[in-house]
mmCIF file of C-alpha atoms in Angstrom:
data_model
loop_
_atom_site.group_PDB
_atom_site.id
_atom_site.type_symbol
_atom_site.label_atom_id
_atom_site.label_comp_id
_atom_site.label_asym_id
_atom_site.label_seq_id
_atom_site.Cartn_x
_atom_site.Cartn_y
_atom_site.Cartn_z
ATOM 1 C CA MET A 1 151.700 -176.061 -7.610
ATOM 2 C CA THR A 2 154.729 -175.806 -9.931
ATOM 3 C CA ARG A 3 156.146 -172.747 -8.180
ATOM 4 C CA ALA A 4 156.306 -174.743 -4.936
ATOM 5 C CA GLU A 5 158.310 -177.575 -6.497
ATOM 6 C CA LYS A 6 161.914 -178.033 -5.482
ATOM 7 C CA GLY A 7 164.219 -176.225 -7.896
ATOM 8 C CA CYS A 8 161.639 -173.927 -9.479
ATOM 9 C CA ILE A 9 163.117 -170.437 -9.745
ATOM 10 C CA ASN A 10 160.227 -168.930 -11.693
ATOM 11 C CA TYR A 11 157.188 -170.150 -13.608
ATOM 12 C CA GLU A 12 155.224 -167.512 -15.483
ATOM 13 C CA LEU A 13 152.343 -167.685 -17.958
ATOM 14 C CA HIS A 14 152.252 -165.077 -20.731
ATOM 15 C CA GLN A 15 149.539 -164.309 -23.294
ATOM 16 C CA ASP A 16 150.249 -162.814 -26.713
ATOM 17 C CA ILE A 17 149.007 -159.235 -27.071
ATOM 18 C CA GLU A 18 147.683 -159.724 -30.600
ATOM 19 C CA ASN A 19 146.547 -163.349 -30.412
ATOM 20 C CA GLU A 20 144.624 -164.152 -27.231
ATOM 21 C CA ASN A 21 144.864 -167.866 -28.055
ATOM 22 C CA LEU A 22 148.676 -167.929 -27.930
ATOM 23 C CA PHE A 23 150.300 -168.628 -24.570
ATOM 24 C CA LEU A 24 153.862 -169.058 -23.374
ATOM 25 C CA PHE A 25 155.056 -170.614 -20.146
ATOM 26 C CA TYR A 26 158.433 -169.164 -19.175
ATOM 27 C CA GLU A 27 160.187 -171.115 -16.473
ATOM 28 C CA ASN A 28 163.616 -171.424 -14.933
ATOM 29 C CA TRP A 29 164.924 -174.298 -12.854
ATOM 30 C CA GLU A 30 167.985 -174.700 -10.675
ATOM 31 C CA ASN A 31 169.126 -177.574 -12.877
ATOM 32 C CA ARG A 32 167.901 -179.878 -15.622
ATOM 33 C CA GLU A 33 167.500 -182.845 -13.260
ATOM 34 C CA LEU A 34 164.915 -181.003 -11.120
ATOM 35 C CA TRP A 35 163.145 -179.803 -14.265
ATOM 36 C CA GLN A 36 162.954 -183.398 -15.510
ATOM 37 C CA ILE A 37 161.327 -184.421 -12.220
ATOM 38 C CA HIS A 38 158.748 -181.678 -12.790
ATOM 39 C CA MET A 39 158.151 -182.820 -16.371
ATOM 40 C CA ASN A 40 157.402 -186.345 -15.128
ATOM 41 C CA ASN A 41 155.005 -185.234 -12.365
ATOM 42 C CA LYS A 42 151.460 -186.562 -12.326
ATOM 43 C CA HIS A 43 149.878 -183.103 -12.529
ATOM 44 C CA LEU A 44 151.629 -182.406 -15.823
ATOM 45 C CA SER A 45 150.344 -185.609 -17.419
ATOM 46 C CA GLU A 46 146.857 -184.739 -16.103
ATOM 47 C CA TYR A 47 147.158 -181.300 -17.739
ATOM 48 C CA MET A 48 148.064 -182.945 -21.054
ATOM 49 C CA LYS A 49 144.985 -185.199 -20.832
ATOM 50 C CA VAL A 50 142.636 -182.327 -19.953
ATOM 51 C CA THR A 51 143.916 -180.116 -22.769
ATOM 52 C CA GLU A 52 144.043 -182.867 -25.410
ATOM 53 C CA GLY A 53 142.431 -181.556 -28.579
ATOM 54 C CA ALA A 54 142.369 -177.995 -27.217
ATOM 55 C CA VAL A 55 146.039 -177.243 -27.870
ATOM 56 C CA GLU A 56 146.845 -176.772 -31.539
ATOM 57 C CA GLU A 57 150.603 -176.830 -31.116
ATOM 58 C CA PHE A 58 152.958 -177.454 -28.216
ATOM 59 C CA THR A 59 156.565 -176.389 -28.646
ATOM 60 C CA LEU A 60 159.185 -177.024 -25.998
ATOM 61 C CA ASN A 61 162.514 -175.214 -26.181
ATOM 62 C CA GLU A 62 165.229 -176.097 -23.690
ATOM 63 C CA MET A 63 167.610 -173.205 -23.421
ATOM 64 C CA THR A 64 170.494 -172.049 -21.315
ATOM 65 C CA LYS A 65 171.161 -168.546 -20.048
ATOM 66 C CA ILE A 66 174.091 -166.684 -21.542
ATOM 67 C CA ASP A 67 175.796 -164.338 -19.129
#
């Protein structure tokens, strides 16, 4: 679903090699405005409800690429 959203360049789920309970979503967007639209989508709020209590920690880092 996310990969089909306007502005999504890539959206990849990674799992830690040593800790199978540690996951990382790595995603790139054409611009911050399109990413913000994604972050306010209904399916993301549904995900947060479904995973409530199952996620120990959620860290969000907004970064920019350095060329």
